[in-house]
Tab-separated table of C-alpha atoms in Angstrom:
chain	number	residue	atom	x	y	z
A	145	UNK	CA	1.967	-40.413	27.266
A	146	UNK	CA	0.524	-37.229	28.344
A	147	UNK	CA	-2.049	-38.387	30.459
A	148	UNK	CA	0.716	-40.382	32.276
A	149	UNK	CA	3.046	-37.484	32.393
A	150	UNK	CA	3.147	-37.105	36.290
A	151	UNK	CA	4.456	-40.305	36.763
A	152	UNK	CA	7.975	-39.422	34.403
A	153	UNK	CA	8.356	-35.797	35.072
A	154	UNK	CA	10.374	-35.071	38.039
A	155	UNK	CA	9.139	-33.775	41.340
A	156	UNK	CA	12.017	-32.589	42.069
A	157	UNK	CA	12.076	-30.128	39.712
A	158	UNK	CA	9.575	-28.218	41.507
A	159	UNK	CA	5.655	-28.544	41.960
A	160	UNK	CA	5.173	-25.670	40.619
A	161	UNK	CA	7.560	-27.003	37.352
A	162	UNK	CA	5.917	-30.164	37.442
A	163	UNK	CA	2.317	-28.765	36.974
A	164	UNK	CA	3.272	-26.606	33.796
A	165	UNK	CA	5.262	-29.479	32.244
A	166	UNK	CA	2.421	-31.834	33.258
A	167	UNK	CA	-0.069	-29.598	31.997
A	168	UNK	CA	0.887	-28.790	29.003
A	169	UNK	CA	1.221	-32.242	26.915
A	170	UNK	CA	-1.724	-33.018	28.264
A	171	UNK	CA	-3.010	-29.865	26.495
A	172	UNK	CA	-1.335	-31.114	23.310
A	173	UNK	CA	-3.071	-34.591	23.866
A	174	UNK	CA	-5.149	-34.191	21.031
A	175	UNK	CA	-2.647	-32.889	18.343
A	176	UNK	CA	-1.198	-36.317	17.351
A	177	UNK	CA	-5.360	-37.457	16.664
A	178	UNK	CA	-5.702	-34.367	14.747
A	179	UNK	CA	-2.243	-34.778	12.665
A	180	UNK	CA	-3.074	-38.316	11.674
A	181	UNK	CA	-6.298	-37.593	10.036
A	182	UNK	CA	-4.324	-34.498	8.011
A	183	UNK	CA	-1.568	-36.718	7.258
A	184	UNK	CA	-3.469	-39.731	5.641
A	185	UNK	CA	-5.291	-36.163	3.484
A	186	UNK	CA	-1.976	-35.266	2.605
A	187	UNK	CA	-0.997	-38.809	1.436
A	188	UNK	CA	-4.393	-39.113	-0.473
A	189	UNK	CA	-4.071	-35.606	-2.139
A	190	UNK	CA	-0.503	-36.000	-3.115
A	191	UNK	CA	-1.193	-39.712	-5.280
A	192	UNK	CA	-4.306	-37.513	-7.266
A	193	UNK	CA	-1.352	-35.440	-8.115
A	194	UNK	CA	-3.159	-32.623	-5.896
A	195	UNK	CA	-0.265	-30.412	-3.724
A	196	UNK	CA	-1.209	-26.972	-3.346
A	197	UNK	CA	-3.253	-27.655	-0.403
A	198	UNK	CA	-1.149	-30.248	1.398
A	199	UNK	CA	2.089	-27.607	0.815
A	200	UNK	CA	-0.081	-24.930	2.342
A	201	UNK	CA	-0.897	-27.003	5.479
A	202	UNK	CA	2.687	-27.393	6.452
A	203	UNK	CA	2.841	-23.671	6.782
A	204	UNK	CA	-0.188	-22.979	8.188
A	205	UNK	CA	0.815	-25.345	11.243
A	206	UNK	CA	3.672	-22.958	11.890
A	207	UNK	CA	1.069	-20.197	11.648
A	208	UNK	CA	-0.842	-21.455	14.457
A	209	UNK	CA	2.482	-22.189	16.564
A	210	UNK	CA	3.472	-18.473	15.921
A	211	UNK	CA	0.275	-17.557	17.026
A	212	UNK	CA	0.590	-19.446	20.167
A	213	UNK	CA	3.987	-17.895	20.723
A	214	UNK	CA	2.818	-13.513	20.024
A	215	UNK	CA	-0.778	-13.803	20.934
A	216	UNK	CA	-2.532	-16.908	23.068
A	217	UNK	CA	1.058	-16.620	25.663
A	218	UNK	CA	0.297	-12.796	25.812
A	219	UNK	CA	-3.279	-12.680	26.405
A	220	UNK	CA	-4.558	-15.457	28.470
A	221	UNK	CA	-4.810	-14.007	31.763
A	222	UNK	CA	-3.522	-15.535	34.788
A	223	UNK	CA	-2.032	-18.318	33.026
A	224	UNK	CA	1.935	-19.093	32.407
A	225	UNK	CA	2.916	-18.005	28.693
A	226	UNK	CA	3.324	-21.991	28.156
A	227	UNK	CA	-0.062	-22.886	28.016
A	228	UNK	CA	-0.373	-20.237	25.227
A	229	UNK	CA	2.392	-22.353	23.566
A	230	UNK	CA	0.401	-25.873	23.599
A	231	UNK	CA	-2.731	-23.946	22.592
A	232	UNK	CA	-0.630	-22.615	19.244
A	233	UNK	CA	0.126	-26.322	18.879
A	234	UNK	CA	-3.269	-27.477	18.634
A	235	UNK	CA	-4.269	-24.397	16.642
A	236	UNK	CA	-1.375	-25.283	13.999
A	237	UNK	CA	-3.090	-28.875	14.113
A	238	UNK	CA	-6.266	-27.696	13.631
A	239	UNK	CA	-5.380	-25.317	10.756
A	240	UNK	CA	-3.099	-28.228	9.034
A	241	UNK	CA	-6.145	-30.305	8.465
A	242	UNK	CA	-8.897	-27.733	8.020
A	243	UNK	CA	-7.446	-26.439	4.840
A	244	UNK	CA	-6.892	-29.938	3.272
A	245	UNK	CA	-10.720	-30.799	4.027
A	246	UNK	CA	-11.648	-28.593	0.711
A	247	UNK	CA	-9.538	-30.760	-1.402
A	248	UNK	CA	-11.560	-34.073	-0.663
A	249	UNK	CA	-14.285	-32.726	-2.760
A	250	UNK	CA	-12.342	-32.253	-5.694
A	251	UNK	CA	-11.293	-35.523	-5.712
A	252	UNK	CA	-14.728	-37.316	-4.759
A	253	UNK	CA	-12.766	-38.969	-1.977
A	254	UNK	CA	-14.542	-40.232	1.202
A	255	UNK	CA	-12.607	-41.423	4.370
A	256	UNK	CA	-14.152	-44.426	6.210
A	257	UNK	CA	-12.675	-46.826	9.121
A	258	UNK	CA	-11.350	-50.220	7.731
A	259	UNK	CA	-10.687	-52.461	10.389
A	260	UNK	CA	-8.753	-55.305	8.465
A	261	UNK	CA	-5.206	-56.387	9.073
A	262	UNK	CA	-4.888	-58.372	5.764
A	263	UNK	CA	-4.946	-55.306	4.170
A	264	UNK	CA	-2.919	-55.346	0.648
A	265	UNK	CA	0.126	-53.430	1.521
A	266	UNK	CA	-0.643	-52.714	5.277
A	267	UNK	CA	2.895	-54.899	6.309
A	268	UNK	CA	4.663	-53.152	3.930
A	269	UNK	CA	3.555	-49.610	4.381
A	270	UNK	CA	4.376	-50.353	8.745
A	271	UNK	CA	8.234	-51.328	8.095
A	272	UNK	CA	8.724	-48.558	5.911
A	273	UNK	CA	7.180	-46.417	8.114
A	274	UNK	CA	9.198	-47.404	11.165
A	275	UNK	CA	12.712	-45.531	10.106
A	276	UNK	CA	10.604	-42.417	8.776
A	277	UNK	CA	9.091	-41.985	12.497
A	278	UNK	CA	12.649	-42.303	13.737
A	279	UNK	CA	13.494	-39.967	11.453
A	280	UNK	CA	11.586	-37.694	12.118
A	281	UNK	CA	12.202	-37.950	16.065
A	282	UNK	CA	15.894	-37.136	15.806
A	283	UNK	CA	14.609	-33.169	14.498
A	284	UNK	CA	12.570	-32.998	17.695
A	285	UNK	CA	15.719	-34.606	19.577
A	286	UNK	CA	18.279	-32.038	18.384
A	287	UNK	CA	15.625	-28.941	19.032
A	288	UNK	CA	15.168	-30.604	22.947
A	289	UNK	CA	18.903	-30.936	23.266
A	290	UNK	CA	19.190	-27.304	22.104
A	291	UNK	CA	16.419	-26.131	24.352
A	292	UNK	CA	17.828	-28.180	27.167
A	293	UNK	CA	21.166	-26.260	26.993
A	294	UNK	CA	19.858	-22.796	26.576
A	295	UNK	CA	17.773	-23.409	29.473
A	296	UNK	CA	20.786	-22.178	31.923
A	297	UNK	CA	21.251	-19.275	29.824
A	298	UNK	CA	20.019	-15.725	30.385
A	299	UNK	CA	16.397	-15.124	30.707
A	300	UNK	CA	14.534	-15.425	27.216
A	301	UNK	CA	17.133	-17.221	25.828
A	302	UNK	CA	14.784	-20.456	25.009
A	303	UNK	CA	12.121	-18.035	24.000
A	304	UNK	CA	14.066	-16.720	21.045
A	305	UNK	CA	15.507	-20.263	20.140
A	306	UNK	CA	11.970	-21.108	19.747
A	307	UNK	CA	10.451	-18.639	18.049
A	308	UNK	CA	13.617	-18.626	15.436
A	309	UNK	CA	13.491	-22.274	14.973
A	310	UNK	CA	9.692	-21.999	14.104
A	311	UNK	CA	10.308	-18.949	11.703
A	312	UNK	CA	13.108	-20.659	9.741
A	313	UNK	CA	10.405	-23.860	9.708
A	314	UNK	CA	8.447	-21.633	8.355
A	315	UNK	CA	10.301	-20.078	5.207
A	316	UNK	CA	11.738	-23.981	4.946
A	317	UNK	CA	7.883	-24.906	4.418
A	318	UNK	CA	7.448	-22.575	1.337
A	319	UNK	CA	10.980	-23.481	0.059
A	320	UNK	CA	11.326	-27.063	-0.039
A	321	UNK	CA	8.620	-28.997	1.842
A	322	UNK	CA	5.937	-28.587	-0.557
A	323	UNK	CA	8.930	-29.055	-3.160
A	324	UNK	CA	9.762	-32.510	-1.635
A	325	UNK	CA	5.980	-33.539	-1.030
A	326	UNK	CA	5.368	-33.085	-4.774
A	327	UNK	CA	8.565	-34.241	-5.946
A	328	UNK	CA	7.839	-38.066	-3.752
A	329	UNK	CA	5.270	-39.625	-6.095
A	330	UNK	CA	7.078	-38.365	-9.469
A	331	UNK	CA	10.258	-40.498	-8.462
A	332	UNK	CA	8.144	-43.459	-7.303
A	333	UNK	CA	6.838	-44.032	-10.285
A	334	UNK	CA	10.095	-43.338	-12.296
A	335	UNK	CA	11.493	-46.106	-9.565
A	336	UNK	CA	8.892	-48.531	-10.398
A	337	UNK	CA	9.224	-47.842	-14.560
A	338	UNK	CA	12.874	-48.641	-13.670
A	339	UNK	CA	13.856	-45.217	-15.368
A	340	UNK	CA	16.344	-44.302	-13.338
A	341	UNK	CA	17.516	-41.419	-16.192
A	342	UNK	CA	14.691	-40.021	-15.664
A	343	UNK	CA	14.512	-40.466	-11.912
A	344	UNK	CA	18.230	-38.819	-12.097
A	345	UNK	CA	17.141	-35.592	-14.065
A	346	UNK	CA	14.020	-35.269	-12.183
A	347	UNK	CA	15.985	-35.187	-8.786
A	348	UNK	CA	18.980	-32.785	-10.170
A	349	UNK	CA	15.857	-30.220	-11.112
A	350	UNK	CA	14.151	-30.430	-7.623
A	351	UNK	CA	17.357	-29.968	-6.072
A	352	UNK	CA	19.013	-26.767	-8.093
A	353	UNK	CA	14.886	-25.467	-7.419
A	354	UNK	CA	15.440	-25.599	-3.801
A	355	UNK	CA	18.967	-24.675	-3.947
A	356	UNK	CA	17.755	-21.154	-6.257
A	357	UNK	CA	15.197	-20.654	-3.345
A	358	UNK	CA	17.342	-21.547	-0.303
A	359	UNK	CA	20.312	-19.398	-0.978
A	360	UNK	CA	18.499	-16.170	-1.138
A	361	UNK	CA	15.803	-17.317	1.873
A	362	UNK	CA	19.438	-17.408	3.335
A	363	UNK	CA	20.650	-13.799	2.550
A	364	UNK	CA	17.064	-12.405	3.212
A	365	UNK	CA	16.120	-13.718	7.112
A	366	UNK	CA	20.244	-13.054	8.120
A	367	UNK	CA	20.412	-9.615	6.974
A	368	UNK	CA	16.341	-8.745	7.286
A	369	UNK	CA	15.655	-11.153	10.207
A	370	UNK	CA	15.436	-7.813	13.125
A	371	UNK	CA	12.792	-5.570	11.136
A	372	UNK	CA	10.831	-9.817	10.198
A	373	UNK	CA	11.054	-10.648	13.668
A	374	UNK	CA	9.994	-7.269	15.237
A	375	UNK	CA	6.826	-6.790	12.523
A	376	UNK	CA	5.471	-9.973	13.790
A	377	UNK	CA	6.314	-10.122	17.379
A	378	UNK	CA	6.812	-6.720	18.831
A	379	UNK	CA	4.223	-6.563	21.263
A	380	UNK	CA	2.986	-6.855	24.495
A	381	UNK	CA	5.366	-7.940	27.034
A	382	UNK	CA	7.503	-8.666	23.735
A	383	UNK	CA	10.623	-5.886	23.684
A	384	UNK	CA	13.141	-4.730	21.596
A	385	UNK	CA	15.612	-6.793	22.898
A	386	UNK	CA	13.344	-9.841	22.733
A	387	UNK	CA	13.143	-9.309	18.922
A	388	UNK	CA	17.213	-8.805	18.800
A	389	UNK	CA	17.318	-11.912	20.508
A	390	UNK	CA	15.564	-13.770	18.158
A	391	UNK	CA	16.678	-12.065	15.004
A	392	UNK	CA	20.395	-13.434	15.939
A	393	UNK	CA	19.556	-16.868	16.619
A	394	UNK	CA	17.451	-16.687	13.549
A	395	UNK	CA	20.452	-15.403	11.224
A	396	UNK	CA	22.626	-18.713	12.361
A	397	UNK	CA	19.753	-21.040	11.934
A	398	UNK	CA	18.821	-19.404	8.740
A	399	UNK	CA	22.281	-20.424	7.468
A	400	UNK	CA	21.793	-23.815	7.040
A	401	UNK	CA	18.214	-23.269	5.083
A	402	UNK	CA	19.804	-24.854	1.904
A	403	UNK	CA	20.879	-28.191	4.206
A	404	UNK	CA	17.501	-28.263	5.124
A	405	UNK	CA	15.954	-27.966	1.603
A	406	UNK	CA	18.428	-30.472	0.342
A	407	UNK	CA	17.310	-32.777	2.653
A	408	UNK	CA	13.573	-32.283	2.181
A	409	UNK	CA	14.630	-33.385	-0.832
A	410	UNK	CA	17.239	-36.264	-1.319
A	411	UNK	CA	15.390	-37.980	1.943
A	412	UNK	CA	12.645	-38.608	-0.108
A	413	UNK	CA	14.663	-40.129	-2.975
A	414	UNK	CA	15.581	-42.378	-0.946
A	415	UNK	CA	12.048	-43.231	0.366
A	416	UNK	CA	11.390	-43.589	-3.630
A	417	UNK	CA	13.977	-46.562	-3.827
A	418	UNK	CA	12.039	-47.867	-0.577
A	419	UNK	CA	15.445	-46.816	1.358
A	420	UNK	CA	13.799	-45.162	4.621
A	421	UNK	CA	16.868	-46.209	6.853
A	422	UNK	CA	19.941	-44.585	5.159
A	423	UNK	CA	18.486	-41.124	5.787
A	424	UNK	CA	18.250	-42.386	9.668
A	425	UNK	CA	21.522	-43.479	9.932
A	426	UNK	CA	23.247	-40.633	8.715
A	427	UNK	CA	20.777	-37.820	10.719
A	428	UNK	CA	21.256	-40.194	13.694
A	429	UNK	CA	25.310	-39.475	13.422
A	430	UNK	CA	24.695	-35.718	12.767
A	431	UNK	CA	22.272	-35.594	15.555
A	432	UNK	CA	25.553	-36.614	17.595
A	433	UNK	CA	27.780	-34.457	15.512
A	434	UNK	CA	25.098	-31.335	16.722
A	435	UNK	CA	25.559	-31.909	19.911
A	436	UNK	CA	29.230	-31.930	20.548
A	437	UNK	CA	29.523	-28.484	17.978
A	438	UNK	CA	26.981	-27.345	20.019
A	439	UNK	CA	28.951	-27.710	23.567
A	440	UNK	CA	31.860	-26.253	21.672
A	441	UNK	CA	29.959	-23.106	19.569
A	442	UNK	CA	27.859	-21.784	22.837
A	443	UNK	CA	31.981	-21.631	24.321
A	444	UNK	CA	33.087	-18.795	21.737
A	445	UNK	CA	30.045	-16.931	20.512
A	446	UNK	CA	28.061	-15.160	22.096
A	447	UNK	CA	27.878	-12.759	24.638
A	448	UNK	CA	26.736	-14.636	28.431
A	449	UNK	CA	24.633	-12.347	29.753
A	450	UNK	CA	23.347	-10.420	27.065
A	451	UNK	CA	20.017	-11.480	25.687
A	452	UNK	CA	20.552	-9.763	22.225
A	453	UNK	CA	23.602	-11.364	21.546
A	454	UNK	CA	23.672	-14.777	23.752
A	455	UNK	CA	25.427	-17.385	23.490
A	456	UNK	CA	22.366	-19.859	22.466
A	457	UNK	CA	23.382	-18.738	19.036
A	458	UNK	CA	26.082	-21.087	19.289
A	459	UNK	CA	23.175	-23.724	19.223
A	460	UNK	CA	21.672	-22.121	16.084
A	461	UNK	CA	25.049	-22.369	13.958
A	462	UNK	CA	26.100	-25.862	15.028
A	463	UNK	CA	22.171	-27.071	13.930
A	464	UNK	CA	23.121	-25.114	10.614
A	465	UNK	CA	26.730	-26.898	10.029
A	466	UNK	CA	25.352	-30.096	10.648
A	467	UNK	CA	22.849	-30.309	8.438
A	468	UNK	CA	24.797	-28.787	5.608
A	469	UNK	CA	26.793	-31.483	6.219
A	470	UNK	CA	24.324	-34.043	6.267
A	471	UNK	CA	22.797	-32.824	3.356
A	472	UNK	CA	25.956	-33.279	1.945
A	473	UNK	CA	26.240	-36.883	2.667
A	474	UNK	CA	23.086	-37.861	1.188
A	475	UNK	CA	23.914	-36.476	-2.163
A	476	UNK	CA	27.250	-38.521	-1.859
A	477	UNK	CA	25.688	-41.586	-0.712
A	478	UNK	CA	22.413	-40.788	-3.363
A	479	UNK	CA	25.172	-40.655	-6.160
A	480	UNK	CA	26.942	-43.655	-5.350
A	481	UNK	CA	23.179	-45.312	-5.251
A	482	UNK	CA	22.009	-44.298	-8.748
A	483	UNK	CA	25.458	-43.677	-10.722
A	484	UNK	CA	25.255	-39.824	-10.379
A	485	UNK	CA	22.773	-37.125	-10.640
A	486	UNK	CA	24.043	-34.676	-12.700
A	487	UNK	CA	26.167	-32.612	-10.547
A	488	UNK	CA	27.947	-30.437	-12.642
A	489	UNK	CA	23.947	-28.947	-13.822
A	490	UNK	CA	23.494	-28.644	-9.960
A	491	UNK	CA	26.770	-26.987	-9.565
A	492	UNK	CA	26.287	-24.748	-12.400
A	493	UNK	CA	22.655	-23.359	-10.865
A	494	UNK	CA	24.364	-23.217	-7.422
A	495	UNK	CA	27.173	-20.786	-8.265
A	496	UNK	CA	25.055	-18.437	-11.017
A	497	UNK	CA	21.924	-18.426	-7.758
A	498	UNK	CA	25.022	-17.571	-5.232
A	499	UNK	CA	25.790	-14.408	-7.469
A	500	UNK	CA	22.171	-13.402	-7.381
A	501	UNK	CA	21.740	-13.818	-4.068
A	502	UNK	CA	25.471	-12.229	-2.781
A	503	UNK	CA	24.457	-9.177	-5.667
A	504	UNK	CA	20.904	-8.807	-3.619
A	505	UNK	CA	22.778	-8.706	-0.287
A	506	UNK	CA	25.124	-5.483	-1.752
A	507	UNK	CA	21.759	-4.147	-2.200
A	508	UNK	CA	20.385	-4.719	1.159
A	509	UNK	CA	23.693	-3.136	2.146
A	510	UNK	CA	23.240	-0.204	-0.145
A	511	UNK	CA	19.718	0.624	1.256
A	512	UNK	CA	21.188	0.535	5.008
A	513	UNK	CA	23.889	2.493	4.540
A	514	UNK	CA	21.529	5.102	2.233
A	515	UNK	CA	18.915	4.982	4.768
A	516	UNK	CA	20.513	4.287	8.016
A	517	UNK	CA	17.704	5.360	10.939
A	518	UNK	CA	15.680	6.812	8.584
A	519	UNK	CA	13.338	4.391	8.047
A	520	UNK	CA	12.606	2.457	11.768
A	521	UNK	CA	9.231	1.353	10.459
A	522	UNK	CA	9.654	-2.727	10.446
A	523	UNK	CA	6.592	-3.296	7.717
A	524	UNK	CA	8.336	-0.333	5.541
A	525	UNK	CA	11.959	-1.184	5.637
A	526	UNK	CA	10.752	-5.882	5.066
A	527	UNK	CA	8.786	-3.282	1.932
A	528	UNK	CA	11.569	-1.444	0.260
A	529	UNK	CA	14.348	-4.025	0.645
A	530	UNK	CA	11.886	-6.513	-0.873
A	531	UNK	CA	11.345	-5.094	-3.567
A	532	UNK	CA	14.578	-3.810	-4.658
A	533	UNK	CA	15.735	-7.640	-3.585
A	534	UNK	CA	13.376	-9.362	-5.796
A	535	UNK	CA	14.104	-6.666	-8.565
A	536	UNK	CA	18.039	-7.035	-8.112
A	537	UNK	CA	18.140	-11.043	-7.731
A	538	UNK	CA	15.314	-12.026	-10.294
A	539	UNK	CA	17.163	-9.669	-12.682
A	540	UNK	CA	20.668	-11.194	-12.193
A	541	UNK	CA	18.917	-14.381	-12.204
A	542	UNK	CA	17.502	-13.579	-15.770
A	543	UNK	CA	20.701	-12.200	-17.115
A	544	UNK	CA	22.932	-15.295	-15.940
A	545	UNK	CA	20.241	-17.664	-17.462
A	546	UNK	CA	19.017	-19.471	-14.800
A	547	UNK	CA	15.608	-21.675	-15.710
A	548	UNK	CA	14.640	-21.478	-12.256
A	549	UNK	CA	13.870	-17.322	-12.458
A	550	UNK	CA	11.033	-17.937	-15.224
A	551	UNK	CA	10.454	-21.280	-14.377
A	552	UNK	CA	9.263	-21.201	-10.580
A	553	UNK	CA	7.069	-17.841	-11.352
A	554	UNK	CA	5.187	-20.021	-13.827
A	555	UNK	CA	4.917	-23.238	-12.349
A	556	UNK	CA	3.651	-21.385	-9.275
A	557	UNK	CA	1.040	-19.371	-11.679
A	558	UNK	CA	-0.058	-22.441	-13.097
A	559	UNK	CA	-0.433	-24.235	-10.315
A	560	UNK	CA	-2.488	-21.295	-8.534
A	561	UNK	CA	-4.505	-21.006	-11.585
A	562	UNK	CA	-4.980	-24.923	-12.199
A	563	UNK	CA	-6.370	-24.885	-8.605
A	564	UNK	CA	-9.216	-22.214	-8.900
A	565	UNK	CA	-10.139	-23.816	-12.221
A	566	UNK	CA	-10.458	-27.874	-10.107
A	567	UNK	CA	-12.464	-25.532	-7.017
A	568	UNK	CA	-14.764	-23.641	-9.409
């Protein structure tokens, strides 16, 4: 498509519009080559039971589109900030397989072209496929509808929507991604043993783990996101303002984190049961649903020409009430499919991890109000609040017994440590 872009981009929009939007896919040309190749990695490291390095690549893609965003858009001279943009693209590409290469050796895996249609499996891998690539086009969808209404908007408004979207991708990629990646071939095979108790109690655990990481990613990037976005950012041509501008669209998107885990998370139980279109159908309604809250939200909120408190923020909350809501109808509809999944252990690690979380936002309070303009140093003040945070949460984590506060640290340790042990 890229290399055919002139032909379905609009002249009228402007040559000079034309040649940037023409330009820059064709930049990007190489990125779906380069994701293909890490993707069939991921798939192959993930059935040897192998998902540190897969659940690093995800972030590490969003490291090279930040990158693109703060540094290639800044210092490329004589060239519009976009091309700095498709460059981060390819870098994240680049990045997402180059750190999954290691793990071949581990395995004694070698990749080699099979040119055979007859394939064992090959018809049914394509229709499940199909809805998954759907799937996954209705996210890019709802981020080009938002990006096509905060175009009219004041001048950096797209700028921040991006660079907030991509941050919140980012903490979603260390929450649940890597979560969900691991979780998929532990409920296949309880699918094909036909134990769907343990398929049930496998699935309640993943999701109260995403749920005790989600809810305080939550409180952390709404009431931290200015002093996050300004450490990384702040630079350049980037301002004060710009970071303001992002920190507020990234507090509304950040508020439907836990949606977003969820759904890293019940989608693929249904890809277990070889369901890949109910998790279509109902994003392809909430894709609609975002769109008409997101006509209505950029109405009330929002200030219209002020870049540190615009109205594309309006875009940012109705993206976070939709997918809670989505969320929410995959666990209804996942219920109804397997005759429950334990909700009142779900419910019971939801409320206890909203207590931490609401106790370690009174602290964050506590340390502004102490503080005030004391500290303006972004690195010191993301410092002290996180470590009173992770001291106040992880404690009232501990004293309200949730599993998750001792059981994350050491499933992370072992992991870590199981790792260094398969390199060396």
């Amino acid at each position: 498509a890229p290399l055919y872009a002139p032909l379905y981009v609009p002249a009228a929009s402007g040559p000079g519009v034309q040649a940037l939007t023409v330009r820059q896919p064709q930049i990007m040309l190489v990125t779906p080559f380069i994701f293909s190749i890490s993707g069939l990695l991921m798939g192959i490291l993930n059935a040897h039971q192998r998902f540190t390095l897969p659940a690093i690549a995800i972030g590490m893609n969003n490291v090279g589109l930040i990158i693109g965003a703060v540094v290639f858009a800044q210092i490329l001279p004589d060239a519009p900030n976009i091309y700095g943009l498709a460059m981060g693209a390819v870098l994240g590409a680049l990045l997402h397989l180059s750190v999954q290469l290691p793990g071949l050796r581990t395995i004694q895996a070698r990749l080699y072209p099979l040119l055979r249609w007859q394939t064992e499996g090959l018809r049914e891998v394509i229709l499940l496929m199909g809805p998954r690539v759907l799937g996954l086009a209705l996210v890019q969808i709802n981020f080009l509808v938002n990006i096509r209404l905060a175009l009219p908007m004041v001048q950096g408004s797209v700028t921040a929507l991006t660079i907030a979207w991509t941050l919140m991708f980012f903490a979603l990629g260390v929450i649940a991604q890597s979560v969900g990646t691991a979780l998929f071939p532990t409920l296949s095979a309880l699918v094909a043993e036909g134990n769907l108790d343990g398929f049930r109690d496998r699935l309640a655990s993943a999701m109260r783990s995403v749920l005790f990481l989600g809810v305080p990613a939550t409180v952390v990037l709404v009431m931290l996101s200015e002093p996050l976005v300004a450490l990384i950012a702040e630079r350049g041509a980037w301002t004060s303002e710009s970071s303001a501008a992002t920190a507020w669209a990234l507090a509304f998107f950040s508020l439907g984190i836990a949606g977003h885990a969820l759904l890293e998370v019940l989608a693929r139980a249904f890809y277990a049961l070889a369901d890949t279109w109910t998790p279509v159908i109902v994003g392809s309604v909430a894709m609609i649903a975002n769109i008409v809250l997101s006509l209505v939200f950029i109405r009330y909120i929002g200030e219209p020409g002020n870049l540190a408190r615009g109205p594309f923020a309006g875009l940012a909350l109705a993206n976070a009430v939709t997918t809670l809501v989505e969320a929410g109808v995959l666990w209804w509809l996942m219920r109804r499919r397997v005759g429950g999944i334990n909700d009142a252990r779900i419910a019971s690690g939801l409320w206890r991890t909203a207590a931490a979380a609401g106790l370690m936002g009174l602290a964050f309070l506590g340390i502004r109000y102490t503080l005030g303009e004391a500290v303006n140093i972004p690195l010191l003040t993301l410092a002290i609040n996180g470590a009173v945070g992770a001291l106040v949460f992880f404690g009232m984590a501990i004293a309200l017994r949730l599993d998750e506060a001792t059981a994350i640290p050491k499933l992370v340790l072992r992991r870590v440590r199981r790792q260094h042990e398969i390199e060396n």
